mmCIF file of C-alpha atoms in Angstrom:
data_model
loop_
_atom_site.group_PDB
_atom_site.id
_atom_site.type_symbol
_atom_site.label_atom_id
_atom_site.label_comp_id
_atom_site.label_asym_id
_atom_site.label_seq_id
_atom_site.Cartn_x
_atom_site.Cartn_y
_atom_site.Cartn_z
ATOM 1 C CA UNK E 119 4.451 -9.096 -23.189
ATOM 2 C CA UNK E 120 3.598 -6.164 -20.935
ATOM 3 C CA UNK E 121 5.579 -3.880 -23.264
ATOM 4 C CA UNK E 122 3.883 -5.152 -26.425
ATOM 5 C CA UNK E 123 0.414 -4.712 -24.942
ATOM 6 C CA UNK E 124 1.309 -1.210 -23.752
ATOM 7 C CA UNK E 125 2.803 -0.101 -27.066
ATOM 8 C CA UNK E 126 -0.405 -0.963 -28.924
ATOM 9 C CA UNK E 127 -2.305 1.365 -26.550
ATOM 10 C CA UNK E 128 -0.095 4.437 -26.912
ATOM 11 C CA UNK E 129 -1.446 7.671 -28.331
ATOM 12 C CA UNK E 130 0.472 9.611 -31.018
ATOM 13 C CA UNK E 131 2.577 11.742 -28.648
ATOM 14 C CA UNK E 132 3.618 8.860 -26.432
ATOM 15 C CA UNK E 133 4.291 6.642 -29.438
ATOM 16 C CA UNK E 134 6.560 9.319 -30.911
ATOM 17 C CA UNK E 135 8.382 9.887 -27.609
ATOM 18 C CA UNK E 136 9.046 6.154 -27.189
ATOM 19 C CA UNK E 137 10.320 5.946 -30.763
ATOM 20 C CA UNK E 138 12.664 8.888 -30.166
ATOM 21 C CA UNK E 139 14.048 7.420 -26.940
ATOM 22 C CA UNK E 140 14.724 3.911 -28.242
ATOM 23 C CA UNK E 141 17.964 3.121 -30.101
ATOM 24 C CA UNK E 142 17.542 2.911 -33.867
ATOM 25 C CA UNK E 143 18.426 -0.774 -34.093
ATOM 26 C CA UNK E 144 15.176 -1.892 -32.381
ATOM 27 C CA UNK E 145 12.973 -0.048 -34.915
ATOM 28 C CA UNK E 146 10.701 1.476 -32.283
ATOM 29 C CA UNK E 147 9.941 -1.847 -30.566
ATOM 30 C CA UNK E 148 9.967 -1.298 -26.794
ATOM 31 C CA UNK E 149 9.595 -5.022 -26.090
ATOM 32 C CA UNK E 150 12.927 -5.710 -27.829
ATOM 33 C CA UNK E 151 14.681 -4.146 -24.820
ATOM 34 C CA UNK E 152 12.253 -5.187 -22.093
ATOM 35 C CA UNK E 153 14.766 -7.630 -20.576
ATOM 36 C CA UNK E 154 17.624 -5.085 -20.512
ATOM 37 C CA UNK E 155 17.153 -4.247 -16.794
ATOM 38 C CA UNK E 156 17.507 -7.959 -15.956
ATOM 39 C CA UNK E 157 20.637 -8.206 -18.064
ATOM 40 C CA UNK E 158 22.431 -5.256 -16.430
ATOM 41 C CA UNK E 159 21.413 -5.684 -12.781
ATOM 42 C CA UNK E 160 24.579 -7.664 -11.996
ATOM 43 C CA UNK E 161 26.931 -5.287 -13.829
ATOM 44 C CA UNK E 162 28.957 -3.143 -11.456
ATOM 45 C CA UNK E 163 27.535 0.095 -12.863
ATOM 46 C CA UNK E 164 23.933 -1.053 -12.361
ATOM 47 C CA UNK E 165 24.289 -3.211 -9.252
ATOM 48 C CA UNK E 166 22.348 -0.572 -7.321
ATOM 49 C CA UNK E 167 19.254 -1.460 -9.385
ATOM 50 C CA UNK E 168 19.070 -5.069 -8.187
ATOM 51 C CA UNK E 169 16.697 -4.387 -5.229
ATOM 52 C CA UNK E 170 14.407 -2.388 -7.547
ATOM 53 C CA UNK E 171 12.946 -5.522 -9.152
ATOM 54 C CA UNK E 172 10.935 -6.688 -6.149
ATOM 55 C CA UNK E 173 9.440 -6.053 -2.722
ATOM 56 C CA UNK E 174 10.008 -8.327 0.281
ATOM 57 C CA UNK E 175 7.067 -8.281 2.694
ATOM 58 C CA UNK E 176 6.815 -9.879 6.155
ATOM 59 C CA UNK E 177 6.036 -13.597 5.959
ATOM 60 C CA UNK E 178 2.320 -14.365 6.025
ATOM 61 C CA UNK E 179 1.354 -10.682 6.457
ATOM 62 C CA UNK E 180 -0.252 -10.711 2.999
ATOM 63 C CA UNK E 181 -0.287 -6.940 2.742
ATOM 64 C CA UNK E 182 1.987 -4.151 1.539
ATOM 65 C CA UNK E 183 3.046 -1.100 3.505
ATOM 66 C CA UNK E 184 5.340 1.312 1.650
ATOM 67 C CA UNK E 185 7.082 2.673 4.741
ATOM 68 C CA UNK E 186 7.636 -0.801 6.156
ATOM 69 C CA UNK E 187 8.465 -2.741 2.984
ATOM 70 C CA UNK E 188 10.020 -0.438 0.360
ATOM 71 C CA UNK E 189 13.752 -0.525 1.124
ATOM 72 C CA UNK E 190 16.879 -2.367 0.053
ATOM 73 C CA UNK E 191 18.681 -4.965 2.226
ATOM 74 C CA UNK E 192 20.584 -2.115 3.920
ATOM 75 C CA UNK E 193 17.359 -0.323 4.851
ATOM 76 C CA UNK E 194 17.636 2.481 2.273
ATOM 77 C CA UNK E 195 14.083 3.738 1.772
ATOM 78 C CA UNK E 196 12.425 3.820 -1.627
ATOM 79 C CA UNK E 197 14.694 1.092 -3.031
ATOM 80 C CA UNK E 198 12.042 -1.358 -4.231
ATOM 81 C CA UNK E 199 9.964 -1.830 -7.368
ATOM 82 C CA UNK E 200 7.248 0.560 -6.138
ATOM 83 C CA UNK E 201 9.804 3.284 -5.431
ATOM 84 C CA UNK E 202 11.532 2.667 -8.754
ATOM 85 C CA UNK E 203 8.326 3.140 -10.762
ATOM 86 C CA UNK E 204 7.739 6.464 -9.023
ATOM 87 C CA UNK E 205 11.326 7.584 -9.621
ATOM 88 C CA UNK E 206 11.449 6.724 -13.316
ATOM 89 C CA UNK E 207 7.961 8.127 -13.952
ATOM 90 C CA UNK E 208 9.165 11.358 -12.374
ATOM 91 C CA UNK E 209 12.272 11.375 -14.565
ATOM 92 C CA UNK E 210 10.238 10.813 -17.734
ATOM 93 C CA UNK E 211 7.911 13.661 -16.798
ATOM 94 C CA UNK E 212 10.826 16.000 -17.595
ATOM 95 C CA UNK E 213 10.943 14.802 -21.207
ATOM 96 C CA UNK E 214 8.504 17.473 -22.368
ATOM 97 C CA UNK E 215 10.731 20.123 -20.813
ATOM 98 C CA UNK E 216 13.326 19.421 -23.491
ATOM 99 C CA UNK E 217 16.126 16.934 -23.941
ATOM 100 C CA UNK E 218 18.644 19.470 -22.625
ATOM 101 C CA UNK E 219 17.910 18.231 -19.080
ATOM 102 C CA UNK E 220 21.045 16.131 -18.583
ATOM 103 C CA UNK E 221 20.231 15.029 -15.039
ATOM 104 C CA UNK E 222 18.442 11.970 -16.369
ATOM 105 C CA UNK E 223 19.061 9.325 -18.994
ATOM 106 C CA UNK E 224 15.576 9.256 -20.494
ATOM 107 C CA UNK E 225 16.172 6.080 -22.497
ATOM 108 C CA UNK E 226 17.221 4.163 -19.405
ATOM 109 C CA UNK E 227 14.306 5.623 -17.441
ATOM 110 C CA UNK E 228 11.875 4.360 -20.103
ATOM 111 C CA UNK E 229 13.401 0.859 -20.123
ATOM 112 C CA UNK E 230 13.424 0.618 -16.328
ATOM 113 C CA UNK E 231 9.843 1.873 -16.018
ATOM 114 C CA UNK E 232 8.559 -0.565 -18.648
ATOM 115 C CA UNK E 233 10.325 -3.519 -17.047
ATOM 116 C CA UNK E 234 9.334 -2.661 -13.493
ATOM 117 C CA UNK E 235 5.678 -2.277 -14.446
ATOM 118 C CA UNK E 236 5.869 -5.917 -15.509
ATOM 119 C CA UNK E 237 7.625 -6.904 -12.288
ATOM 120 C CA UNK E 238 5.193 -5.201 -9.904
ATOM 121 C CA UNK E 239 2.277 -7.035 -11.543
ATOM 122 C CA UNK E 240 3.948 -10.436 -11.140
ATOM 123 C CA UNK E 241 2.605 -11.563 -7.739
ATOM 124 C CA UNK E 242 5.804 -13.298 -6.577
ATOM 125 C CA UNK E 243 7.800 -10.090 -7.113
ATOM 126 C CA UNK E 244 5.883 -8.872 -4.046
ATOM 127 C CA UNK E 245 6.439 -11.964 -1.937
ATOM 128 C CA UNK E 246 7.648 -13.136 1.445
ATOM 129 C CA UNK E 247 11.054 -12.131 2.776
ATOM 130 C CA UNK E 248 12.265 -15.524 4.037
ATOM 131 C CA UNK E 249 11.797 -17.339 0.707
ATOM 132 C CA UNK E 250 12.852 -14.363 -1.466
ATOM 133 C CA UNK E 251 9.558 -14.214 -3.330
ATOM 134 C CA UNK E 252 9.442 -17.971 -3.858
ATOM 135 C CA UNK E 253 13.005 -18.203 -5.190
ATOM 136 C CA UNK E 254 14.074 -20.621 -2.436
ATOM 137 C CA UNK E 255 10.968 -22.829 -2.721
ATOM 138 C CA UNK E 256 12.435 -25.530 -4.938
ATOM 139 C CA UNK E 257 9.922 -27.822 -6.620
ATOM 140 C CA UNK E 258 9.114 -29.607 -9.847
ATOM 141 C CA UNK E 259 7.035 -28.062 -12.600
ATOM 142 C CA UNK E 260 5.545 -31.114 -14.248
ATOM 143 C CA UNK E 261 8.715 -33.117 -15.006
ATOM 144 C CA UNK E 262 11.504 -30.594 -14.568
ATOM 145 C CA UNK E 263 13.111 -28.765 -11.664
ATOM 146 C CA UNK E 264 12.105 -25.183 -10.993
ATOM 147 C CA UNK E 265 11.143 -22.913 -8.112
ATOM 148 C CA UNK E 266 7.955 -21.090 -7.222
ATOM 149 C CA UNK E 267 9.204 -17.704 -8.401
ATOM 150 C CA UNK E 268 10.157 -19.061 -11.819
ATOM 151 C CA UNK E 269 6.782 -20.787 -12.109
ATOM 152 C CA UNK E 270 5.144 -17.350 -12.000
ATOM 153 C CA UNK E 271 7.862 -15.582 -13.985
ATOM 154 C CA UNK E 272 7.853 -17.942 -16.938
ATOM 155 C CA UNK E 273 6.740 -21.568 -16.474
ATOM 156 C CA UNK E 274 2.988 -20.942 -16.520
ATOM 157 C CA UNK E 275 3.187 -18.763 -19.648
ATOM 158 C CA UNK E 276 5.563 -21.133 -21.483
ATOM 159 C CA UNK E 277 3.343 -24.124 -20.679
ATOM 160 C CA UNK E 278 0.260 -22.231 -21.892
ATOM 161 C CA UNK E 279 2.047 -21.268 -25.110
ATOM 162 C CA UNK E 280 3.111 -24.878 -25.719
ATOM 163 C CA UNK E 281 -0.246 -26.452 -24.841
ATOM 164 C CA UNK E 282 -2.689 -24.002 -26.407
ATOM 165 C CA UNK E 283 -0.872 -21.752 -28.887
ATOM 166 C CA UNK E 284 1.616 -23.951 -30.731
ATOM 167 C CA UNK E 285 4.453 -22.301 -28.778
ATOM 168 C CA UNK E 286 3.527 -18.963 -30.379
ATOM 169 C CA UNK E 287 3.775 -16.293 -27.670
ATOM 170 C CA UNK E 288 2.298 -13.702 -30.073
ATOM 171 C CA UNK E 289 -0.932 -15.715 -30.334
ATOM 172 C CA UNK E 290 -1.118 -15.931 -26.552
ATOM 173 C CA UNK E 291 -0.618 -12.178 -26.345
ATOM 174 C CA UNK E 292 -3.436 -11.601 -28.851
ATOM 175 C CA UNK E 293 -5.711 -13.702 -26.665
ATOM 176 C CA UNK E 294 -4.818 -11.605 -23.631
ATOM 177 C CA UNK E 295 -5.476 -8.428 -25.609
ATOM 178 C CA UNK E 296 -8.827 -9.759 -26.816
ATOM 179 C CA UNK E 297 -9.903 -10.362 -23.235
ATOM 180 C CA UNK E 298 -9.685 -6.662 -22.368
ATOM 181 C CA UNK E 299 -10.665 -5.102 -25.709
ATOM 182 C CA UNK E 300 -13.983 -6.897 -26.119
ATOM 183 C CA UNK E 301 -13.820 -9.927 -23.822
ATOM 184 C CA UNK E 302 -14.223 -10.860 -20.171
ATOM 185 C CA UNK E 303 -12.149 -7.953 -18.799
ATOM 186 C CA UNK E 304 -13.461 -5.188 -21.082
ATOM 187 C CA UNK E 305 -15.684 -3.824 -18.318
ATOM 188 C CA UNK E 306 -12.667 -3.546 -15.995
ATOM 189 C CA UNK E 307 -10.496 -1.438 -18.277
ATOM 190 C CA UNK E 308 -11.525 1.947 -16.883
ATOM 191 C CA UNK E 309 -10.848 0.871 -13.301
ATOM 192 C CA UNK E 310 -7.437 -0.550 -14.243
ATOM 193 C CA UNK E 311 -6.476 2.832 -15.695
ATOM 194 C CA UNK E 312 -7.649 4.864 -12.699
ATOM 195 C CA UNK E 313 -4.710 6.749 -11.232
ATOM 196 C CA UNK E 314 -4.778 10.083 -9.427
ATOM 197 C CA UNK E 315 -1.071 10.093 -8.549
ATOM 198 C CA UNK E 316 1.756 7.650 -9.101
ATOM 199 C CA UNK E 317 2.423 7.001 -5.392
ATOM 200 C CA UNK E 318 -1.090 5.779 -4.621
ATOM 201 C CA UNK E 319 -1.145 3.761 -7.838
ATOM 202 C CA UNK E 320 2.069 1.817 -7.229
ATOM 203 C CA UNK E 321 0.846 1.115 -3.708
ATOM 204 C CA UNK E 322 -2.336 -0.363 -5.200
ATOM 205 C CA UNK E 323 -0.429 -2.468 -7.740
ATOM 206 C CA UNK E 324 1.899 -3.880 -5.057
ATOM 207 C CA UNK E 325 -1.014 -4.595 -2.697
ATOM 208 C CA UNK E 326 -2.812 -6.477 -5.469
ATOM 209 C CA UNK E 327 0.266 -8.606 -6.105
ATOM 210 C CA UNK E 328 0.939 -9.664 -2.513
ATOM 211 C CA UNK E 329 -2.760 -10.440 -2.126
ATOM 212 C CA UNK E 330 -2.599 -12.703 -5.176
ATOM 213 C CA UNK E 331 0.690 -14.216 -4.062
ATOM 214 C CA UNK E 332 -0.985 -15.314 -0.834
ATOM 215 C CA UNK E 333 -4.257 -16.397 -2.405
ATOM 216 C CA UNK E 334 -2.865 -18.129 -5.496
ATOM 217 C CA UNK E 335 0.956 -18.246 -5.456
ATOM 218 C CA UNK E 336 1.905 -19.682 -2.091
ATOM 219 C CA UNK E 337 -1.368 -21.444 -1.329
ATOM 220 C CA UNK E 338 -0.941 -25.208 -0.817
ATOM 221 C CA UNK E 339 2.675 -25.133 -2.052
ATOM 222 C CA UNK E 340 5.752 -26.292 -0.169
ATOM 223 C CA UNK E 341 9.333 -27.125 -1.114
ATOM 224 C CA UNK E 342 9.660 -30.471 -2.864
ATOM 225 C CA UNK E 343 6.139 -30.438 -4.315
ATOM 226 C CA UNK E 344 5.351 -31.293 -7.909
ATOM 227 C CA UNK E 345 3.035 -28.720 -9.485
ATOM 228 C CA UNK E 346 1.122 -29.774 -12.570
ATOM 229 C CA UNK E 347 -2.332 -29.520 -14.188
ATOM 230 C CA UNK E 348 -4.386 -28.428 -11.174
ATOM 231 C CA UNK E 349 -2.036 -25.603 -10.278
ATOM 232 C CA UNK E 350 -1.454 -24.622 -13.914
ATOM 233 C CA UNK E 351 -5.128 -24.488 -14.927
ATOM 234 C CA UNK E 352 -6.234 -22.530 -11.859
ATOM 235 C CA UNK E 353 -3.365 -20.007 -11.964
ATOM 236 C CA UNK E 354 -3.119 -19.346 -15.715
ATOM 237 C CA UNK E 355 -6.081 -16.878 -15.753
ATOM 238 C CA UNK E 356 -4.425 -14.922 -12.910
ATOM 239 C CA UNK E 357 -1.111 -14.678 -14.787
ATOM 240 C CA UNK E 358 -2.829 -13.589 -17.995
ATOM 241 C CA UNK E 359 -4.859 -10.931 -16.220
ATOM 242 C CA UNK E 360 -1.798 -9.495 -14.455
ATOM 243 C CA UNK E 361 0.060 -9.245 -17.790
ATOM 244 C CA UNK E 362 -2.946 -7.392 -19.223
ATOM 245 C CA UNK E 363 -3.177 -5.027 -16.245
ATOM 246 C CA UNK E 364 0.553 -4.302 -16.404
ATOM 247 C CA UNK E 365 0.349 -3.446 -20.098
ATOM 248 C CA UNK E 366 -2.758 -1.277 -19.803
ATOM 249 C CA UNK E 367 -1.310 0.611 -16.847
ATOM 250 C CA UNK E 368 2.109 1.101 -18.449
ATOM 251 C CA UNK E 369 0.366 2.636 -21.463
ATOM 252 C CA UNK E 370 -1.675 4.871 -19.144
ATOM 253 C CA UNK E 371 1.487 6.159 -17.454
ATOM 254 C CA UNK E 372 3.335 6.758 -20.733
ATOM 255 C CA UNK E 373 0.337 8.519 -22.271
ATOM 256 C CA UNK E 374 0.066 10.762 -19.227
ATOM 257 C CA UNK E 375 3.762 11.657 -18.914
ATOM 258 C CA UNK E 376 4.290 12.183 -22.637
ATOM 259 C CA UNK E 377 1.264 14.384 -23.035
ATOM 260 C CA UNK E 378 -1.546 12.487 -24.755
ATOM 261 C CA UNK E 379 -3.827 12.531 -21.739
ATOM 262 C CA UNK E 380 -5.850 15.568 -20.733
ATOM 263 C CA UNK E 381 -5.821 14.383 -17.123
ATOM 264 C CA UNK E 382 -3.767 15.966 -14.359
ATOM 265 C CA UNK E 383 -0.127 15.067 -13.936
ATOM 266 C CA UNK E 384 0.725 11.847 -12.130
ATOM 267 C CA UNK E 385 3.582 13.577 -10.370
ATOM 268 C CA UNK E 386 2.959 15.596 -7.224
ATOM 269 C CA UNK E 387 4.359 19.083 -7.535
#
């Protein structure tokens, strides 16, 4: 959903660059490959990308510190979703220099960036270390088994689609888009897009997520609980807003790196 929202907000240059980088079989649809980084993370060749999908923060700290938190399980710095967004944004910034730069696979960089912009805006992807971002908090979502991470990854959205949109995810996405084009979030759009450099921006996005994870994700939840209407109704607006922010900000980054924006580069030189 983040990819679809972003693609509708691309200017001509970014739209053309995305089209050129995507394989022909997806007909220019970035969202068609948005799950690719999840599919390959367990392949031997891409196993190194597995820690790039999340950030583990100290339990109950409820804040994000790049130096403290952005590393893989072996302590390698920069190996987290915030570091990954910086890295792949930097790689894509070379696109305008010509496709002869063979150091980077620009198509993969685009797919990783798009996916990780969704991940960093999902609050439980910036969660507590001991429960692996809610993955080990087993519970019931209405009548079926799930865990807290999956509730935020998919259960809330799927329940909303079933209850309010006839299981049509596209209708749900249109509702999200309407909220920031001329609805309740339209006045926030400029502030969502604010970004002087990619490092400070990913720090802000991660800090927002852990704050929301504490305030809305983990709050009043423990293993074995059954989450239903109260949790769903109070958290759905948060999930929808984070999807919107992720899409708007992904479009901002792509427009800046591919040349539609007149603003300064996101990459420090």
